Tab-separated table of C-alpha atoms in Angstrom:
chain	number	residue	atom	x	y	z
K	7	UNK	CA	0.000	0.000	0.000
K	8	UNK	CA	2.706	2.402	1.015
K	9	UNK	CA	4.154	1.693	-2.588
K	10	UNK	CA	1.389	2.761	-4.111
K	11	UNK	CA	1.119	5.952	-2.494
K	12	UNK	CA	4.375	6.496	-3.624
K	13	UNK	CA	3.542	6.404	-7.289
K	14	UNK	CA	0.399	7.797	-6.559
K	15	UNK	CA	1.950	11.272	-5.491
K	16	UNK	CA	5.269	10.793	-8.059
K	17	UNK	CA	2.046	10.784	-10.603
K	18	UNK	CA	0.070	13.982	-9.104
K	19	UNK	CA	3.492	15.795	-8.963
K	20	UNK	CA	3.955	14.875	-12.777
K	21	UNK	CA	0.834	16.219	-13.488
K	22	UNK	CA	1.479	19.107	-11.328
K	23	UNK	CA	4.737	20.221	-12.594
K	24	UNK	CA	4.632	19.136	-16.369
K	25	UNK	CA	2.957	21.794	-17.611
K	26	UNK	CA	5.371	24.171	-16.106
K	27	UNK	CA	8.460	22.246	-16.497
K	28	UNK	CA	7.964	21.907	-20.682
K	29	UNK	CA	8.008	25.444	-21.077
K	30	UNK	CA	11.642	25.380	-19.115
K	31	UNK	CA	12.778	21.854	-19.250
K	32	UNK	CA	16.175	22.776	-17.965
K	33	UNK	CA	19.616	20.669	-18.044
K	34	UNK	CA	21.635	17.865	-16.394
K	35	UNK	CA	24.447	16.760	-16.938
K	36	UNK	CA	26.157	13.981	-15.577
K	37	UNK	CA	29.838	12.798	-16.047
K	38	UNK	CA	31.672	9.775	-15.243
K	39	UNK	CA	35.247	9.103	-16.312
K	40	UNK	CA	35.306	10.135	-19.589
K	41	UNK	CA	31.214	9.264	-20.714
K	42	UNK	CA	29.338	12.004	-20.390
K	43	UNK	CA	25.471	12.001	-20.239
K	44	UNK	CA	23.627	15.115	-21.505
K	45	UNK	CA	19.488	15.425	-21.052
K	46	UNK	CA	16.734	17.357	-19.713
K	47	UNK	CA	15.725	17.736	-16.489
K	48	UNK	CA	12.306	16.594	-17.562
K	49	UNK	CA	14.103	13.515	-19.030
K	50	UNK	CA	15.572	12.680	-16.176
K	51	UNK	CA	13.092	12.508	-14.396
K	52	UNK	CA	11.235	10.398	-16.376
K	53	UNK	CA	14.256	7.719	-16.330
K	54	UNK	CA	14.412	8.110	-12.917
K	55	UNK	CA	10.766	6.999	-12.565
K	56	UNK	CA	11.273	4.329	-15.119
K	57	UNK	CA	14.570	2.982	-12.618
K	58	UNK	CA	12.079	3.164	-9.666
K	59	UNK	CA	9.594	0.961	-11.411
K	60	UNK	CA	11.998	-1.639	-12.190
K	61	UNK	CA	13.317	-1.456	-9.274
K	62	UNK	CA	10.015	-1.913	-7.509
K	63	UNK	CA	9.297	-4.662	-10.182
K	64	UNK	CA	12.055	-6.441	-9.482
K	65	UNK	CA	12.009	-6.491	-5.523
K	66	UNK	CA	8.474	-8.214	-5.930
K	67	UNK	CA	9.921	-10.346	-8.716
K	68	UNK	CA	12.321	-11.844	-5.906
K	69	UNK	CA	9.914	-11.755	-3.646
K	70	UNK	CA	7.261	-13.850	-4.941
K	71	UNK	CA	10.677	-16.237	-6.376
K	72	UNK	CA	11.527	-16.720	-2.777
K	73	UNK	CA	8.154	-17.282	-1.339
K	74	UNK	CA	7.525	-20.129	-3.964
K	75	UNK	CA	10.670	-21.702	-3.373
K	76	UNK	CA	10.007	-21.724	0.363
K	77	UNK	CA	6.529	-22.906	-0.266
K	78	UNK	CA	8.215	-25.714	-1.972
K	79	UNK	CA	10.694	-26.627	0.194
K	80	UNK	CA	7.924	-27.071	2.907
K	81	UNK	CA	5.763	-28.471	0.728
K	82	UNK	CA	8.429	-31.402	0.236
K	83	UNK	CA	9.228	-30.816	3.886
K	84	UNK	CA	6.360	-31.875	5.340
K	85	UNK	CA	5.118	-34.252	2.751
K	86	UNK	CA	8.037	-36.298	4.025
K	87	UNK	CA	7.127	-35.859	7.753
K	88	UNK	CA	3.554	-37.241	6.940
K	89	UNK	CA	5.494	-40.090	5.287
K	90	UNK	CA	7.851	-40.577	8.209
K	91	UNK	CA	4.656	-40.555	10.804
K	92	UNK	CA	3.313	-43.200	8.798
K	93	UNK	CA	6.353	-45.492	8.313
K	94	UNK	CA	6.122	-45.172	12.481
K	95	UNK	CA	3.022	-45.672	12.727
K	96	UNK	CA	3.027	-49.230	10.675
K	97	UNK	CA	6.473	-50.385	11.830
K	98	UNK	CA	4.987	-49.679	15.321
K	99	UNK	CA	1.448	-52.286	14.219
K	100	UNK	CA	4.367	-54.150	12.956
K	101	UNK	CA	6.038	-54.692	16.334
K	102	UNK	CA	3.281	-55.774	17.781
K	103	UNK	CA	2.522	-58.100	15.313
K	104	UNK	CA	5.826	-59.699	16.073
K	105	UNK	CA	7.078	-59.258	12.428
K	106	UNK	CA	10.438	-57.708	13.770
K	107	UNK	CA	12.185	-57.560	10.369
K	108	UNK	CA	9.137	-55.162	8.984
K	109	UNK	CA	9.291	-53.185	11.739
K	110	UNK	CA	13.321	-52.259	11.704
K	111	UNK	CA	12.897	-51.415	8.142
K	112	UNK	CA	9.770	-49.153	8.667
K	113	UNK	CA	11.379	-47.405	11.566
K	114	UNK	CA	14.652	-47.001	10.599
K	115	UNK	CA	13.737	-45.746	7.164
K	116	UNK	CA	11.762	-42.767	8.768
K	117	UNK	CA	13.734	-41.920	11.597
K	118	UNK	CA	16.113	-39.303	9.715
K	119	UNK	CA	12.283	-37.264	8.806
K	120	UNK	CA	10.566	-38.309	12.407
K	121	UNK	CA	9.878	-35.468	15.044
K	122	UNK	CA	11.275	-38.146	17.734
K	123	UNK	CA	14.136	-40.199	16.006
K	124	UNK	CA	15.201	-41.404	19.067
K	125	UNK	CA	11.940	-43.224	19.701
K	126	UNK	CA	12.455	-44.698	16.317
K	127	UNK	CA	15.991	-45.881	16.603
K	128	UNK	CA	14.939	-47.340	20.263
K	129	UNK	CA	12.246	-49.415	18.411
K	130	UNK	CA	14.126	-50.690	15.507
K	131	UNK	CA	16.972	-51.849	18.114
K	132	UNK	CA	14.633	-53.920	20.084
K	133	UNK	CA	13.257	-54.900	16.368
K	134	UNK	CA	16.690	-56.318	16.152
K	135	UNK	CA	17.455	-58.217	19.069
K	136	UNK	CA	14.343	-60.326	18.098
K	137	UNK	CA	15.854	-61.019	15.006
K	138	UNK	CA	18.984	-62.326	17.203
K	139	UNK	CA	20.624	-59.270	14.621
K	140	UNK	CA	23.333	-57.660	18.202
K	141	UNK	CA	25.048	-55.813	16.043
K	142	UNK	CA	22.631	-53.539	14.355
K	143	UNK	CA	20.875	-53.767	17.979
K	144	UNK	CA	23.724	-51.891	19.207
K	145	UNK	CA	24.373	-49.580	15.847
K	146	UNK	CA	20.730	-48.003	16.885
K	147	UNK	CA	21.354	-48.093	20.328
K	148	UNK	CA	24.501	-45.619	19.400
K	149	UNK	CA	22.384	-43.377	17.098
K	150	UNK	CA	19.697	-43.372	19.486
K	151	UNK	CA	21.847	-41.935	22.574
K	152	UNK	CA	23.374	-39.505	20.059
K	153	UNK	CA	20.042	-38.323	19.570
K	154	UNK	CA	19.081	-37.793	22.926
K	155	UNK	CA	23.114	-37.581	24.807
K	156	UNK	CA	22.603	-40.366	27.007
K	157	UNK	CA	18.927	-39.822	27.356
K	158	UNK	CA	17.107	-41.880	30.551
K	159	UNK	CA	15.089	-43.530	27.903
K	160	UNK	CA	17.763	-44.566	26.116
K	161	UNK	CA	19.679	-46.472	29.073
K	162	UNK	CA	16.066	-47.860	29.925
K	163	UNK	CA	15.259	-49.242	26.839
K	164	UNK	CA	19.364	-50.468	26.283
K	165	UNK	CA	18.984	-52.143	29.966
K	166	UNK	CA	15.579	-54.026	28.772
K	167	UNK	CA	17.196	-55.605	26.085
K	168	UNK	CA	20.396	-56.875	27.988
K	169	UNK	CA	17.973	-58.623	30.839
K	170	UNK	CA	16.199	-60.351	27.576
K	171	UNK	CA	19.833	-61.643	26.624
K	172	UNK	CA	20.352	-62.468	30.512
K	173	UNK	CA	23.337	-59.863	30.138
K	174	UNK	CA	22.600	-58.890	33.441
K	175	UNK	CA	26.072	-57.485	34.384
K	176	UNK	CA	25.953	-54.911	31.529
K	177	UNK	CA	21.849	-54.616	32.674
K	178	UNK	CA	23.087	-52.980	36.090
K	179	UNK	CA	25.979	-50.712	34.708
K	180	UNK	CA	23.155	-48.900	32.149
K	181	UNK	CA	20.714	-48.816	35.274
K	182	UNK	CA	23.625	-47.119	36.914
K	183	UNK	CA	24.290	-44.585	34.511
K	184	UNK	CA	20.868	-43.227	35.139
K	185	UNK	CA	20.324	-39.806	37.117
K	186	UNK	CA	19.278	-40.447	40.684
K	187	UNK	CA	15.787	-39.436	39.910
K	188	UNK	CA	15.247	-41.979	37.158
K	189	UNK	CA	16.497	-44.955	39.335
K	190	UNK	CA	13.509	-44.509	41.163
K	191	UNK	CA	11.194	-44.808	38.955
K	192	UNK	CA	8.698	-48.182	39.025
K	193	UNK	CA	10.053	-49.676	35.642
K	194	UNK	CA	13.456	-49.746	36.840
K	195	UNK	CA	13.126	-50.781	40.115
K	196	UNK	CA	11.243	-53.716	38.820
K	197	UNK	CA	14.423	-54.463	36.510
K	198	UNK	CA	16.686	-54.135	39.769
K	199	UNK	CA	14.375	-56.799	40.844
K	200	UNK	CA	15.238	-59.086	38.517
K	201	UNK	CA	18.917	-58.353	38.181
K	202	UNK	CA	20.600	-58.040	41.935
K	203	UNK	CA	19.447	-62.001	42.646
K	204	UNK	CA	20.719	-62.917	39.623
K	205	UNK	CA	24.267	-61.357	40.302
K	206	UNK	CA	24.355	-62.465	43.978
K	207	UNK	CA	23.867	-58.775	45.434
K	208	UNK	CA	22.335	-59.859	48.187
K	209	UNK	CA	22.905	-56.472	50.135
K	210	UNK	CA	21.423	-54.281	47.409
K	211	UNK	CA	18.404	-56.221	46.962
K	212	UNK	CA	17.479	-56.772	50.697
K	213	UNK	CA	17.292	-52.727	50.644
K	214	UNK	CA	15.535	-52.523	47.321
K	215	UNK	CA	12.760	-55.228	48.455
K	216	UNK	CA	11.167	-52.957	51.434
K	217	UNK	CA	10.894	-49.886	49.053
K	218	UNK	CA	9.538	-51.897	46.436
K	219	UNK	CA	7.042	-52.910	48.845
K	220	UNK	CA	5.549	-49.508	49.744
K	221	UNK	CA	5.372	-48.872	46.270
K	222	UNK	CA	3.206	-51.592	45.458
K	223	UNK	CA	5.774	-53.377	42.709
K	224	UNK	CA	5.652	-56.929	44.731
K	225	UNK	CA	2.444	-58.955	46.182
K	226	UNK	CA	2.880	-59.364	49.994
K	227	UNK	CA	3.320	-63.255	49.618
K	228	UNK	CA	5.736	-62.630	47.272
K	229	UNK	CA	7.976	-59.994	49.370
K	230	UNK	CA	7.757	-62.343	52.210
K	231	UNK	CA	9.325	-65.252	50.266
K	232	UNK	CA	11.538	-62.938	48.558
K	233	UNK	CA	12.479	-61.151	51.373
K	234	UNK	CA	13.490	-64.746	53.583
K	235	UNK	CA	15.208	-65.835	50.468
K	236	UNK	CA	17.450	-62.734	49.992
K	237	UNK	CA	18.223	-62.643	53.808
K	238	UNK	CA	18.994	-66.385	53.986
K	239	UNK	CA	21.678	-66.125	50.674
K	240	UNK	CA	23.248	-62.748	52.524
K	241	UNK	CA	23.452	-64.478	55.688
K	242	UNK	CA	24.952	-67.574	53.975
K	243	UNK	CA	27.011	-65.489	52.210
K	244	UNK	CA	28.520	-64.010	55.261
K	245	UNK	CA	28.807	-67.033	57.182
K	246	UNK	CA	30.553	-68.888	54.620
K	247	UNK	CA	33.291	-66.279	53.727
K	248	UNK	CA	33.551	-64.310	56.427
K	249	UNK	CA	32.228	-66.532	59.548
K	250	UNK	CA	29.255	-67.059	62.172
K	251	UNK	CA	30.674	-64.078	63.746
K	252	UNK	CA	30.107	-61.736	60.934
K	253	UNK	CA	26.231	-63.141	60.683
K	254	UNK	CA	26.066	-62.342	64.669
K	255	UNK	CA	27.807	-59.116	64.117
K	256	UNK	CA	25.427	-57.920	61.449
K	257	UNK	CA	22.331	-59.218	63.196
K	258	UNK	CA	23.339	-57.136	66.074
K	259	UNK	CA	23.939	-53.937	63.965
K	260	UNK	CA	20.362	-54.449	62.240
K	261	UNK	CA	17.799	-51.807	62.897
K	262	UNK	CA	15.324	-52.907	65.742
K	263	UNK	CA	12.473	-53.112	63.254
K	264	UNK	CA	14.233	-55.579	61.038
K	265	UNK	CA	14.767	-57.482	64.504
K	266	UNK	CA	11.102	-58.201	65.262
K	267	UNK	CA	10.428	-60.355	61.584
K	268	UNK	CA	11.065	-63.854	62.341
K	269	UNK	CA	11.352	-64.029	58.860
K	270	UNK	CA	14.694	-62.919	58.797
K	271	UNK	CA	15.826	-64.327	61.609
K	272	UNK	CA	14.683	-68.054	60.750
K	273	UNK	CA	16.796	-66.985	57.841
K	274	UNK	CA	20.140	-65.845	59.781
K	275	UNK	CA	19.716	-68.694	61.584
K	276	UNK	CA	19.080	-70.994	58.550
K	277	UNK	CA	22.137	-69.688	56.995
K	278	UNK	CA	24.158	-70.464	60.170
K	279	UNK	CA	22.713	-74.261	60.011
K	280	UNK	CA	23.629	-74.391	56.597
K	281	UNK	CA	27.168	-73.851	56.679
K	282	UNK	CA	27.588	-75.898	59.421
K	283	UNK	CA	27.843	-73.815	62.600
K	284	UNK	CA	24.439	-75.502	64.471
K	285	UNK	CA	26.440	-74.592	67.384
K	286	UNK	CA	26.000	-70.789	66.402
K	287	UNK	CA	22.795	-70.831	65.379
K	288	UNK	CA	21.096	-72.549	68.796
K	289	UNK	CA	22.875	-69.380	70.397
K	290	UNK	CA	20.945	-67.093	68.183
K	291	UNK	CA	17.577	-68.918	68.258
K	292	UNK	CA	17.656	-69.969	71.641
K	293	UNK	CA	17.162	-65.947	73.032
K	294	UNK	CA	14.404	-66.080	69.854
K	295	UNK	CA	12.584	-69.075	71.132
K	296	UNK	CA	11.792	-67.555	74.471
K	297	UNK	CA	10.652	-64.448	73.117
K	298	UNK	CA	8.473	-65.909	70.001
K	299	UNK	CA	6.925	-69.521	69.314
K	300	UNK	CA	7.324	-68.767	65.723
K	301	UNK	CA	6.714	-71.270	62.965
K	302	UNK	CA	9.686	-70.427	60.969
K	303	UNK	CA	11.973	-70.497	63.752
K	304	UNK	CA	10.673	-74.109	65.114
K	305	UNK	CA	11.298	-75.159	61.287
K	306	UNK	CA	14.859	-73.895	61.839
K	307	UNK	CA	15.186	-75.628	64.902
K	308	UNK	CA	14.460	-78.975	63.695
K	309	UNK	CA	17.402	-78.712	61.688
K	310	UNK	CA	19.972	-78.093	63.897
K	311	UNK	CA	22.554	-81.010	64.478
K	312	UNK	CA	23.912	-80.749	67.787
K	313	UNK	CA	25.929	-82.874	69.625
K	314	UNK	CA	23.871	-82.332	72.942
K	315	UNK	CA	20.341	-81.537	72.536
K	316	UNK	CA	19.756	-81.850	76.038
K	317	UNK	CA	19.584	-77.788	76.483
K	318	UNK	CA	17.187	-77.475	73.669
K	319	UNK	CA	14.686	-79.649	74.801
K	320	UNK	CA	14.692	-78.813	77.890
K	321	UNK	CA	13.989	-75.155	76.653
K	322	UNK	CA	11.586	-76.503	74.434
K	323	UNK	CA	9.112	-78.872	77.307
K	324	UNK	CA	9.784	-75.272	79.291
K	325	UNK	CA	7.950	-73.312	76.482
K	326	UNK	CA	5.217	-76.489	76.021
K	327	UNK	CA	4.392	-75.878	80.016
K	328	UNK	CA	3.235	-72.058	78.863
K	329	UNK	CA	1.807	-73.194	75.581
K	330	UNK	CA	0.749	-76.906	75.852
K	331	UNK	CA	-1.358	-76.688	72.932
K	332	UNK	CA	1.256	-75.410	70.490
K	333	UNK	CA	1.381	-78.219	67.712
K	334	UNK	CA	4.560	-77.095	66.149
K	335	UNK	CA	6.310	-77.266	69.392
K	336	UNK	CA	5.285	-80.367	70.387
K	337	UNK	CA	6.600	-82.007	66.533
K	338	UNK	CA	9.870	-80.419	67.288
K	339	UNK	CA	10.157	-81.800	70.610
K	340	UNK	CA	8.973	-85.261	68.962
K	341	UNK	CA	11.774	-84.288	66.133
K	342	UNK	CA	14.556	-84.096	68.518
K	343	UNK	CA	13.741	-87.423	70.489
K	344	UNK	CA	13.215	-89.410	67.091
K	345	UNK	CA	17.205	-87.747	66.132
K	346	UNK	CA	18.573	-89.136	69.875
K	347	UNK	CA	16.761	-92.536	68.666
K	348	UNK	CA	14.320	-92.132	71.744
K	349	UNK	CA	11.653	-93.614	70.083
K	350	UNK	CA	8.666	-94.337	73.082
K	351	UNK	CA	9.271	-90.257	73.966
K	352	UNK	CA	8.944	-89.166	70.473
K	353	UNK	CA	5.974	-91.729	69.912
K	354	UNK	CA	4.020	-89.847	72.835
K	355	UNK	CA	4.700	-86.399	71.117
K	356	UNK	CA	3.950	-87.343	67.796
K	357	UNK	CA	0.667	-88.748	69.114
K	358	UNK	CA	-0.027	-85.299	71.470
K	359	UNK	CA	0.563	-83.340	68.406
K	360	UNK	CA	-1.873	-85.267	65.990
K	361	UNK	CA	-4.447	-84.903	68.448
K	362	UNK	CA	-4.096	-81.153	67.958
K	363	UNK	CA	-3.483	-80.553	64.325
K	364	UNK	CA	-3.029	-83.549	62.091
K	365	UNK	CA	0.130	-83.233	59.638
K	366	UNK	CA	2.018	-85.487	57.179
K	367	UNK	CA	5.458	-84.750	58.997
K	368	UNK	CA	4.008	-85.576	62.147
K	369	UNK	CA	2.133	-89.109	60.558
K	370	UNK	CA	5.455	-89.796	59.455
K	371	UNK	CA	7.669	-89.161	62.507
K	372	UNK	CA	5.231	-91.536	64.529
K	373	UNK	CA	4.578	-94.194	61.829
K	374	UNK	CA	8.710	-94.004	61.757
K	375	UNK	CA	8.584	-94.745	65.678
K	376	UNK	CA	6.348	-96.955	65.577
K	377	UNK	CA	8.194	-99.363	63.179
K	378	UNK	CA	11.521	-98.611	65.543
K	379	UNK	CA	9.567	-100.213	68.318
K	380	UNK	CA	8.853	-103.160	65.917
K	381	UNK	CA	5.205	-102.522	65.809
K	382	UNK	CA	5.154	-102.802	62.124
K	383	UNK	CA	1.245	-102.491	61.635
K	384	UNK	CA	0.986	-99.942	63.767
K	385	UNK	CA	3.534	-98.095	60.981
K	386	UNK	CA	2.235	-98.818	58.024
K	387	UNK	CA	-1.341	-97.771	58.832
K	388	UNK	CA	0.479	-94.243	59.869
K	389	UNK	CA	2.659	-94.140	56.472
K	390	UNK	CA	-0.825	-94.789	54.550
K	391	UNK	CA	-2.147	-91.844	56.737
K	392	UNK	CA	0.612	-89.890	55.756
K	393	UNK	CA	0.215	-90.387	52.228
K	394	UNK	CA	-3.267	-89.058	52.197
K	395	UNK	CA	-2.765	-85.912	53.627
């Protein structure tokens, strides 16, 4: 518009000033080297307006040059986005169709046009591992993190894929390149799960399995067995390297709340049975058994091999006198005279304990009496009992 005003008023002053300037149409002269350029001033003017035409022409010439070129170029530009999304898009359907070579070759194609390469490269890598193809796996694991510099999505996924190959070492060093933020998050705590058993860190996991807890990531049956199994291989794992003394030691140093799970301490006390030290283990469990009748720890109990059970038993009958209906207790007491091949005793606590709660470890322990007191009947009718339950 504001060009047009322009020659709108050049035009009026033309009309304005023609009349006059014909009757004096004046001189210029203008000189350059040696050319020399003669006219008047009426010509010069109208050249000048001519120059300012073309001029005016040919900034809209480039103008509307540019604008179609851009046009173009975004034209193409986008056309090729649309055809990136869609290669996604289907090598995505593909993945979940499980045709893995499709997919890599969809995704990979349209990564270099995609708004999130990353994502693509991340997908045709796991493409590739199900194709058994490591290599490439790792090729678009590389492009990927130069996508994204070590993104936490990148490590993620790159993790994921090593705990499908049961690379569980190389697992745990991507987890551990993650910020502290992103190693709390549920998806890699539940890949923690899976790799501290399975590289024997024992310590780690038994610290990982309470927080994994609260945050909902196990069953409760399953962090109870988890959490005695974990405890039972550290404790093991201490006794056997470093001692019974080192299991005591750490016991003792455990926070009070940790203390009050029989859980772990049937397990420090299975551990200490297990390598061998019953001695050590009675000295653990004995303080637990007058403070808790505990299942677990009467299971532990029945496995200890000492060479005196005397003191146990007689801190055993001492419990039965405050609970004489405890069934457990009374098996264990039945377990320990059946070991010291006291076979009338054990018979009479076998039978005690039946009449409570009927078991096939207790049918067994008295059918096994019975036939060490040559009552061979009497056995077999218990062994058939036991093999019903």
């Amino acid at each position: 518009m504001f060009k047009v005003l322009i020659l709108l008023t050049c035009l009026a002053l033309g009309l304005a000033l023609g009349p006059q300037l014909a009757g004096n149409k004046g001189y210029v002269l203008i000189a350059f080297d040696s050319y020399t350029v003669e006219m008047s001033v009426t010509s010069a003017l109208f050249v000048s307006f001519i120059c300012f035409c073309i001029l005016l022409f040919t900034i809209w010439l480039l103008r509307w040059l540019w604008l179609s070129f851009s046009r173009s170029t975004n034209w193409w530009g986008d056309r090729r986005k649309q055809k990136a999304i869609s290669h996604t898009q289907q090598g995505m359907l593909a993945m979940m169709r499980g045709d893995y070579q499709h997919a890599e070759k969809l995704v990979s194609k349209a990564a270099t046009y995609s708004s999130t390469p990353a994502l693509n490269y991340l997908t045709a890598a796991e493409a590739a591992q199900e194709q058994g193809q490591d290599k490439k796996r790792d090729q678009y694991l590389e492009q990927a993190t130069r996508m994204t510099n070590n993104d936490s999505a990148v490590l993620i996924t790159q993790a994921r894929l090593q705990i499908k190959q049961q690379n569980f070492s190389a697992a745990l060093n991507s987890i551990e390149q993650l910020p502290a933020e992103s190693r709390k998050q549920a998806p890699v705590r539940r890949m923690l799960l899976q790799i501290l058993p399975e590289l024997d860190q024992w310590q780690a996991y038994v610290e990982l399995l309470p927080i994994a807890y609260k945050a909902q990531l196990l069953e409760d049956s399953h962090y109870q067995v988890e959490l005695s199994r974990s405890y039972q291989a550290l404790f093991l794992e201490l006794a056997n390297t470093q001692g019974a003394d080192k299991v005591a030691a750490y016991w003792n140093a455990m926070p009070r709340k940790q203390k009050k799970s029989m859980t772990i301490a049937a397990a420090a006390c299975q551990a200490l049975v297990l390598s061998g030290d019953s001695a050590a283990a009675y000295q653990l469990l004995g303080d637990l058994l007058n403070k808790h009748h505990d299942p677990e720890l009467l299971a532990v109990a029945a496995k200890l091999q000492l060479s005196d059970p005397y003191p146990l038993l007689q801190q055993l009958k001492g419990l039965l006198r405050k609970s004489p209906n405890n069934a457990a207790l009374l098996n264990l007491i039945a377990q320990l005279y059946l070991q010291q091949q006291q076979w009338p005793e054990a018979k009479d606590y076998f039978e005690q304990s039946i009449n409570i709660v009927a078991s096939r470890e207790s049918y067994q322990g008295l059918a096994e009496s019975y036939r060490q007191l040559e009552e061979p009947q009497q056995a077999m009718d218990y062994y058939r009992q036991a093999l019903t339950m």
